[in-house]
Amino acid sequence: RPAANSSKLDNFSLKLAGNRFSSGIADAVADVVVSGKVTVDFGFASVSGGEVHELNPTMFNQDRLLHHGKYSQLNLTFIGMRDRGVQQLEGYLSEVATFQSLSYGQNQLTSAGMVPLARALTRNSTIQALDLMANDIGLEGLETILNAIDENGSNNTLRYLSLQGNPLATTDMDRRRWKRLEKALARLVSECPHLELIGLHNTGISEHGVSILADYLPKKSALLWLTVAGNSLTSAGIEGLCSSLEKNETLRVVGLSNNLLDDTAIARLNTVQQNRVSAGYQRLNPVSLEGNPFSSEAHLGPGLKNGRLYFMYSTTILSYLDSLKARDGTY
C-alpha cells in the first residue's frame, strides 16, 4: 500500500505465488501506480471467487490490472486457468506491446487453448519466452503454435519455447501422425530462426523424433540450449544427434537426463566434446546425464555432468540466455 504514494516505480515486481486469492485482488493491485517495467507473478496460485478450476475474470479486470502499467513478464503457472483462461487473456496479449515473457505451465491446457494463444501471437511482436510445460496441448497444439510463428513472419521474436511434459507422441501413434510430428519438429528447428532454447523433455518424441531434430541442428545458428530428457533415448539412438552436435557451433547446453544411455553413449559424448574443440567450437557445458544407466566406471569428461538441468521459468531465462552468449558456456 505505501507504494501507491510513489509517482514512479521503474521495476516493480508483484509476487503472489502460493497464495489463495479473493476476487478483490485486482482492485488492491491496481491501486499501485506503476510507470516502468513490471513483473507480475501469479504462479502456483489457487483462485477463489470464480468457477472451480477456472481463471477468475475479476482478477484480470483489464481496465484495473492488466492495462495498468507496462508489463514485461507474466507468470500464470499452475493457477487452474484451463483453456477458458487463455481465451479470456487473448485480447490483452494481442494489444500489450511490452510483453517479453509468458508462463502458462501446468494449467491443463489442450490444443483448443492454443487457438486463442496463437491468434494473440500473430498480433504480438514482443513475446520472447513462452512456457507451456506440463499441459496437454499435443501435436495439434504444437502445429497451431508453429502456424502462428510462421504467420507472424519477421515480427516473430520468440527465443524460448518450453513444451516439457506435453505428450506430442504416443506409443500407439499411426504412421500418418508420425509424419505430421516429423514435419512439426523439422519446422520447430528450421522455421523459428530466433529460438535459443527448445525444451522437449518428457514429450514422448523418442529416438525417431530426436533424429528429425538432429537433421536440422547443424544449420540452426541461434540455438543455445536443447533438452530432450526423458524420451527413452538409447546409446545407438543418439548417434545422429551426436554427429549433429559436432557440427553445430552455437549450442552450449544439452539435456539428456532420464534416458537409457549406457557407457557406450558416454564414450561417444566424450568424443563429441573432443571433436567440437578440434573444430574450434566451445565444449557443451553441461551435458546433463542424471538418471541414465551408465556404470560407475564410465568416464565423464569435461562438460559431462551426472546431474540434471534446473529448468528456469521464462521470467528468468531470457537474462540467462543473454549471459550464456557472452560467456564461455558454463551453466
GROMACS .gro file of N, CA and C in nm, residues 38-140:
model
  309
   38VAL      N    1   0.732  -0.401  -1.537
   38VAL     CA    2   0.663  -0.469  -1.428
   38VAL      C    3   0.673  -0.619  -1.447
   39THR      N    4   0.697  -0.690  -1.339
   39THR     CA    5   0.687  -0.835  -1.338
   39THR      C    6   0.567  -0.873  -1.253
   40VAL      N    7   0.473  -0.945  -1.311
   40VAL     CA    8   0.358  -0.992  -1.235
   40VAL      C    9   0.366  -1.143  -1.228
   41ASP      N   10   0.373  -1.196  -1.109
   41ASP     CA   11   0.390  -1.339  -1.088
   41ASP      C   12   0.273  -1.393  -1.008
   42PHE      N   13   0.179  -1.458  -1.077
   42PHE     CA   14   0.067  -1.523  -1.010
   42PHE      C   15   0.086  -1.675  -1.008
   43GLY      N   16   0.210  -1.720  -1.017
   43GLY     CA   17   0.237  -1.862  -1.028
   43GLY      C   18   0.196  -1.942  -0.906
   44PHE      N   19   0.158  -2.065  -0.929
   44PHE     CA   20   0.124  -2.158  -0.823
   44PHE      C   21   0.021  -2.101  -0.727
   45ALA      N   22  -0.088  -2.051  -0.782
   45ALA     CA   23  -0.192  -1.990  -0.700
   45ALA      C   24  -0.325  -2.056  -0.728
   46SER      N   25  -0.407  -2.069  -0.625
   46SER     CA   26  -0.544  -2.112  -0.646
   46SER      C   27  -0.634  -1.990  -0.633
   47VAL      N   28  -0.728  -1.976  -0.723
   47VAL     CA   29  -0.809  -1.856  -0.731
   47VAL      C   30  -0.949  -1.885  -0.681
   48SER      N   31  -0.994  -1.809  -0.583
   48SER     CA   32  -1.130  -1.825  -0.534
   48SER      C   33  -1.216  -1.712  -0.591
   49GLY      N   34  -1.346  -1.729  -0.587
   49GLY     CA   35  -1.436  -1.626  -0.635
   49GLY      C   36  -1.485  -1.649  -0.776
   50GLY      N   37  -1.432  -1.747  -0.844
   50GLY     CA   38  -1.478  -1.779  -0.979
   50GLY      C   39  -1.522  -1.923  -0.986
   51GLU      N   40  -1.540  -1.974  -1.105
   51GLU     CA   41  -1.579  -2.113  -1.119
   51GLU      C   42  -1.462  -2.203  -1.077
   52VAL      N   43  -1.492  -2.320  -1.032
   52VAL     CA   44  -1.388  -2.411  -0.986
   52VAL      C   45  -1.294  -2.445  -1.103
   53HIS      N   46  -1.165  -2.434  -1.077
   53HIS     CA   47  -1.062  -2.463  -1.175
   53HIS      C   48  -1.069  -2.374  -1.298
   54GLU      N   49  -1.129  -2.258  -1.285
   54GLU     CA   50  -1.134  -2.163  -1.395
   54GLU      C   51  -1.065  -2.034  -1.351
   55LEU      N   52  -1.004  -1.967  -1.444
   55LEU     CA   53  -0.943  -1.839  -1.415
   55LEU      C   54  -1.052  -1.739  -1.376
   56ASN      N   55  -1.034  -1.673  -1.264
   56ASN     CA   56  -1.131  -1.577  -1.217
   56ASN      C   57  -1.120  -1.448  -1.299
   57PRO      N   58  -1.219  -1.414  -1.381
   57PRO     CA   59  -1.208  -1.296  -1.466
   57PRO      C   60  -1.187  -1.168  -1.386
   58THR      N   61  -1.242  -1.160  -1.266
   58THR     CA   62  -1.229  -1.038  -1.185
   58THR      C   63  -1.083  -1.007  -1.155
   59MET      N   64  -1.003  -1.115  -1.137
   59MET     CA   65  -0.864  -1.094  -1.103
   59MET      C   66  -0.788  -1.026  -1.215
   60PHE      N   67  -0.835  -1.047  -1.339
   60PHE     CA   68  -0.767  -0.989  -1.454
   60PHE      C   69  -0.855  -0.887  -1.523
   61ASN      N   70  -0.924  -0.805  -1.444
   61ASN     CA   71  -1.001  -0.695  -1.498
   61ASN      C   72  -0.909  -0.608  -1.581
   62GLN      N   73  -0.931  -0.602  -1.710
   62GLN     CA   74  -0.834  -0.539  -1.799
   62GLN      C   75  -0.817  -0.390  -1.772
   63ASP      N   76  -0.923  -0.322  -1.728
   63ASP     CA   77  -0.912  -0.180  -1.702
   63ASP      C   78  -0.832  -0.152  -1.576
   64ARG      N   79  -0.847  -0.237  -1.477
   64ARG     CA   80  -0.787  -0.210  -1.347
   64ARG      C   81  -0.649  -0.271  -1.328
   65LEU      N   82  -0.622  -0.385  -1.389
   65LEU     CA   83  -0.496  -0.453  -1.361
   65LEU      C   84  -0.409  -0.471  -1.486
   66LEU      N   85  -0.460  -0.541  -1.584
   66LEU     CA   86  -0.374  -0.576  -1.697
   66LEU      C   87  -0.333  -0.454  -1.778
   67HIS      N   88  -0.421  -0.357  -1.791
   67HIS     CA   89  -0.385  -0.237  -1.866
   67HIS      C   90  -0.323  -0.130  -1.779
   68HIS      N   91  -0.288  -0.167  -1.657
   68HIS     CA   92  -0.231  -0.073  -1.563
   68HIS      C   93  -0.081  -0.096  -1.559
   69GLY      N   94  -0.005  -0.012  -1.625
   69GLY     CA   95   0.139  -0.029  -1.626
   69GLY      C   96   0.189  -0.095  -1.753
   70LYS      N   97   0.319  -0.115  -1.759
   70LYS     CA   98   0.383  -0.174  -1.876
   70LYS      C   99   0.446  -0.306  -1.833
   71TYR      N  100   0.376  -0.413  -1.857
   71TYR     CA  101   0.422  -0.543  -1.809
   71TYR      C  102   0.527  -0.602  -1.902
   72SER      N  103   0.628  -0.662  -1.843
   72SER     CA  104   0.728  -0.732  -1.923
   72SER      C  105   0.720  -0.882  -1.905
   73GLN      N  106   0.671  -0.929  -1.790
   73GLN     CA  107   0.665  -1.071  -1.762
   73GLN      C  108   0.536  -1.105  -1.689
   74LEU      N  109   0.477  -1.217  -1.724
   74LEU     CA  110   0.357  -1.263  -1.657
   74LEU      C  111   0.365  -1.413  -1.636
   75ASN      N  112   0.369  -1.455  -1.511
   75ASN     CA  113   0.379  -1.597  -1.477
   75ASN      C  114   0.244  -1.643  -1.423
   76LEU      N  115   0.176  -1.725  -1.500
   76LEU     CA  116   0.045  -1.779  -1.462
   76LEU      C  117   0.053  -1.930  -1.447
   77THR      N  118   0.166  -1.978  -1.396
   77THR     CA  119   0.187  -2.121  -1.380
   77THR      C  120   0.098  -2.180  -1.272
   78PHE      N  121   0.028  -2.289  -1.306
   78PHE     CA  122  -0.044  -2.371  -1.209
   78PHE      C  123  -0.148  -2.291  -1.131
   79ILE      N  124  -0.235  -2.218  -1.202
   79ILE     CA  125  -0.344  -2.147  -1.135
   79ILE      C  126  -0.480  -2.203  -1.174
   80GLY      N  127  -0.481  -2.314  -1.250
   80GLY     CA  128  -0.609  -2.375  -1.286
   80GLY      C  129  -0.686  -2.298  -1.391
   81MET      N  130  -0.617  -2.228  -1.480
   81MET     CA  131  -0.686  -2.139  -1.574
   81MET      C  132  -0.756  -2.215  -1.687
   82ARG      N  133  -0.700  -2.326  -1.729
   82ARG     CA  134  -0.755  -2.406  -1.838
   82ARG      C  135  -0.771  -2.323  -1.966
   83ASP      N  136  -0.833  -2.383  -2.067
   83ASP     CA  137  -0.843  -2.319  -2.198
   83ASP      C  138  -0.924  -2.190  -2.193
   84ARG      N  139  -1.023  -2.185  -2.107
   84ARG     CA  140  -1.106  -2.066  -2.097
   84ARG      C  141  -1.024  -1.945  -2.056
   85GLY      N  142  -0.931  -1.965  -1.965
   85GLY     CA  143  -0.846  -1.855  -1.922
   85GLY      C  144  -0.761  -1.799  -2.035
   86VAL      N  145  -0.710  -1.887  -2.121
   86VAL     CA  146  -0.632  -1.842  -2.236
   86VAL      C  147  -0.718  -1.754  -2.326
   87GLN      N  148  -0.842  -1.797  -2.346
   87GLN     CA  149  -0.932  -1.719  -2.429
   87GLN      C  150  -0.960  -1.581  -2.368
   88GLN      N  151  -0.975  -1.577  -2.235
   88GLN     CA  152  -1.003  -1.451  -2.168
   88GLN      C  153  -0.889  -1.351  -2.182
   89LEU      N  154  -0.766  -1.402  -2.192
   89LEU     CA  155  -0.650  -1.315  -2.199
   89LEU      C  156  -0.607  -1.284  -2.342
   90GLU      N  157  -0.675  -1.339  -2.442
   90GLU     CA  158  -0.632  -1.322  -2.580
   90GLU      C  159  -0.621  -1.176  -2.621
   91GLY      N  160  -0.724  -1.098  -2.592
   91GLY     CA  161  -0.724  -0.959  -2.633
   91GLY      C  162  -0.611  -0.880  -2.570
   92TYR      N  163  -0.587  -0.907  -2.444
   92TYR     CA  164  -0.481  -0.836  -2.373
   92TYR      C  165  -0.344  -0.867  -2.433
   93LEU      N  166  -0.316  -0.995  -2.457
   93LEU     CA  167  -0.187  -1.033  -2.512
   93LEU      C  168  -0.167  -0.976  -2.652
   94SER      N  169  -0.277  -0.959  -2.725
   94SER     CA  170  -0.268  -0.905  -2.860
   94SER      C  171  -0.233  -0.757  -2.860
   95GLU      N  172  -0.274  -0.687  -2.753
   95GLU     CA  173  -0.262  -0.541  -2.751
   95GLU      C  174  -0.136  -0.490  -2.683
   96VAL      N  175  -0.092  -0.558  -2.577
   96VAL     CA  176   0.019  -0.507  -2.498
   96VAL      C  177   0.150  -0.521  -2.574
   97ALA      N  178   0.221  -0.411  -2.589
   97ALA     CA  179   0.342  -0.409  -2.672
   97ALA      C  180   0.470  -0.415  -2.590
   98THR      N  181   0.459  -0.453  -2.462
   98THR     CA  182   0.578  -0.457  -2.377
   98THR      C  183   0.609  -0.596  -2.326
   99PHE      N  184   0.526  -0.694  -2.358
   99PHE     CA  185   0.544  -0.829  -2.307
   99PHE      C  186   0.669  -0.894  -2.362
  100GLN      N  187   0.747  -0.958  -2.275
  100GLN     CA  188   0.861  -1.038  -2.317
  100GLN      C  189   0.848  -1.184  -2.276
  101SER      N  190   0.780  -1.210  -2.165
  101SER     CA  191   0.780  -1.344  -2.108
  101SER      C  192   0.641  -1.383  -2.060
  102LEU      N  193   0.600  -1.505  -2.096
  102LEU     CA  194   0.467  -1.554  -2.060
  102LEU      C  195   0.477  -1.700  -2.018
  103SER      N  196   0.428  -1.730  -1.897
  103SER     CA  197   0.430  -1.867  -1.846
  103SER      C  198   0.288  -1.916  -1.825
  104TYR      N  199   0.249  -2.020  -1.900
  104TYR     CA  200   0.117  -2.082  -1.890
  104TYR      C  201   0.127  -2.226  -1.842
  105GLY      N  202   0.237  -2.263  -1.779
  105GLY     CA  203   0.260  -2.402  -1.744
  105GLY      C  204   0.161  -2.459  -1.643
  106GLN      N  205   0.138  -2.590  -1.652
  106GLN     CA  206   0.060  -2.668  -1.555
  106GLN      C  207  -0.082  -2.612  -1.535
  107ASN      N  208  -0.151  -2.588  -1.646
  107ASN     CA  209  -0.285  -2.534  -1.639
  107ASN      C  210  -0.389  -2.619  -1.713
  108GLN      N  211  -0.356  -2.746  -1.740
  108GLN     CA  212  -0.447  -2.838  -1.806
  108GLN      C  213  -0.493  -2.785  -1.942
  109LEU      N  214  -0.403  -2.715  -2.010
  109LEU     CA  215  -0.437  -2.661  -2.140
  109LEU      C  216  -0.433  -2.771  -2.246
  110THR      N  217  -0.522  -2.762  -2.342
  110THR     CA  218  -0.529  -2.856  -2.452
  110THR      C  219  -0.502  -2.782  -2.583
  111SER      N  220  -0.513  -2.854  -2.692
  111SER     CA  221  -0.492  -2.791  -2.823
  111SER      C  222  -0.593  -2.680  -2.847
  112ALA      N  223  -0.713  -2.692  -2.787
  112ALA     CA  224  -0.815  -2.587  -2.804
  112ALA      C  225  -0.766  -2.455  -2.746
  113GLY      N  226  -0.694  -2.459  -2.636
  113GLY     CA  227  -0.642  -2.338  -2.575
  113GLY      C  228  -0.533  -2.272  -2.656
  114MET      N  229  -0.469  -2.349  -2.744
  114MET     CA  230  -0.363  -2.292  -2.826
  114MET      C  231  -0.418  -2.206  -2.939
  115VAL      N  232  -0.546  -2.222  -2.971
  115VAL     CA  233  -0.605  -2.143  -3.080
  115VAL      C  234  -0.611  -1.994  -3.044
  116PRO      N  235  -0.669  -1.955  -2.929
  116PRO     CA  236  -0.665  -1.812  -2.894
  116PRO      C  237  -0.523  -1.762  -2.864
  117LEU      N  238  -0.438  -1.848  -2.808
  117LEU     CA  239  -0.300  -1.808  -2.785
  117LEU      C  240  -0.230  -1.778  -2.917
  118ALA      N  241  -0.253  -1.865  -3.016
  118ALA     CA  242  -0.192  -1.844  -3.147
  118ALA      C  243  -0.240  -1.715  -3.212
  119ARG      N  244  -0.369  -1.686  -3.199
  119ARG     CA  245  -0.420  -1.560  -3.255
  119ARG      C  246  -0.350  -1.441  -3.191
  120ALA      N  247  -0.327  -1.449  -3.059
  120ALA     CA  248  -0.257  -1.341  -2.991
  120ALA      C  249  -0.113  -1.330  -3.038
  121LEU      N  250  -0.047  -1.444  -3.059
  121LEU     CA  251   0.092  -1.443  -3.102
  121LEU      C  252   0.109  -1.382  -3.241
  122THR      N  253   0.010  -1.400  -3.328
  122THR     CA  254   0.021  -1.344  -3.463
  122THR      C  255   0.014  -1.192  -3.461
  123ARG      N  256  -0.040  -1.136  -3.352
  123ARG     CA  257  -0.053  -0.990  -3.343
  123ARG      C  258   0.046  -0.931  -3.243
  124ASN      N  259   0.138  -1.012  -3.193
  124ASN     CA  260   0.233  -0.966  -3.092
  124ASN      C  261   0.375  -0.977  -3.146
  125SER      N  262   0.451  -0.872  -3.129
  125SER     CA  263   0.589  -0.873  -3.181
  125SER      C  264   0.692  -0.855  -3.070
  126THR      N  265   0.652  -0.882  -2.943
  126THR     CA  266   0.745  -0.861  -2.832
  126THR      C  267   0.771  -0.986  -2.749
  127ILE      N  268   0.682  -1.086  -2.753
  127ILE     CA  269   0.699  -1.203  -2.667
  127ILE      C  270   0.822  -1.283  -2.710
  128GLN      N  271   0.914  -1.301  -2.616
  128GLN     CA  272   1.037  -1.374  -2.643
  128GLN      C  273   1.042  -1.509  -2.573
  129ALA      N  274   0.963  -1.527  -2.468
  129ALA     CA  275   0.967  -1.652  -2.392
  129ALA      C  276   0.826  -1.702  -2.369
  130LEU      N  277   0.803  -1.829  -2.403
  130LEU     CA  278   0.671  -1.890  -2.387
  130LEU      C  279   0.688  -2.026  -2.321
  131ASP      N  280   0.634  -2.038  -2.200
  131ASP     CA  281   0.644  -2.162  -2.122
  131ASP      C  282   0.508  -2.229  -2.118
  132LEU      N  283   0.499  -2.346  -2.182
  132LEU     CA  284   0.375  -2.424  -2.187
  132LEU      C  285   0.393  -2.559  -2.119
  133MET      N  286   0.487  -2.572  -2.028
  133MET     CA  287   0.521  -2.701  -1.972
  133MET      C  288   0.404  -2.767  -1.899
  134ALA      N  289   0.405  -2.900  -1.904
  134ALA     CA  290   0.313  -2.983  -1.825
  134ALA      C  291   0.167  -2.951  -1.851
  135ASN      N  292   0.134  -2.934  -1.979
  135ASN     CA  293  -0.005  -2.925  -2.020
  135ASN      C  294  -0.037  -3.046  -2.106
  136ASP      N  295  -0.135  -3.034  -2.192
  136ASP     CA  296  -0.175  -3.145  -2.278
  136ASP      C  297  -0.210  -3.091  -2.416
  137ILE      N  298  -0.120  -3.008  -2.473
  137ILE     CA  299  -0.152  -2.943  -2.600
  137ILE      C  300  -0.141  -3.038  -2.717
  138GLY      N  301  -0.060  -3.144  -2.704
  138GLY     CA  302  -0.050  -3.245  -2.807
  138GLY      C  303   0.009  -3.193  -2.937
  139LEU      N  304   0.010  -3.281  -3.035
  139LEU     CA  305   0.064  -3.247  -3.167
  139LEU      C  306  -0.014  -3.133  -3.232
  140GLU      N  307  -0.146  -3.136  -3.217
  140GLU     CA  308  -0.229  -3.031  -3.277
  140GLU      C  309  -0.196  -2.894  -3.218
   0.00000   0.00000   0.00000
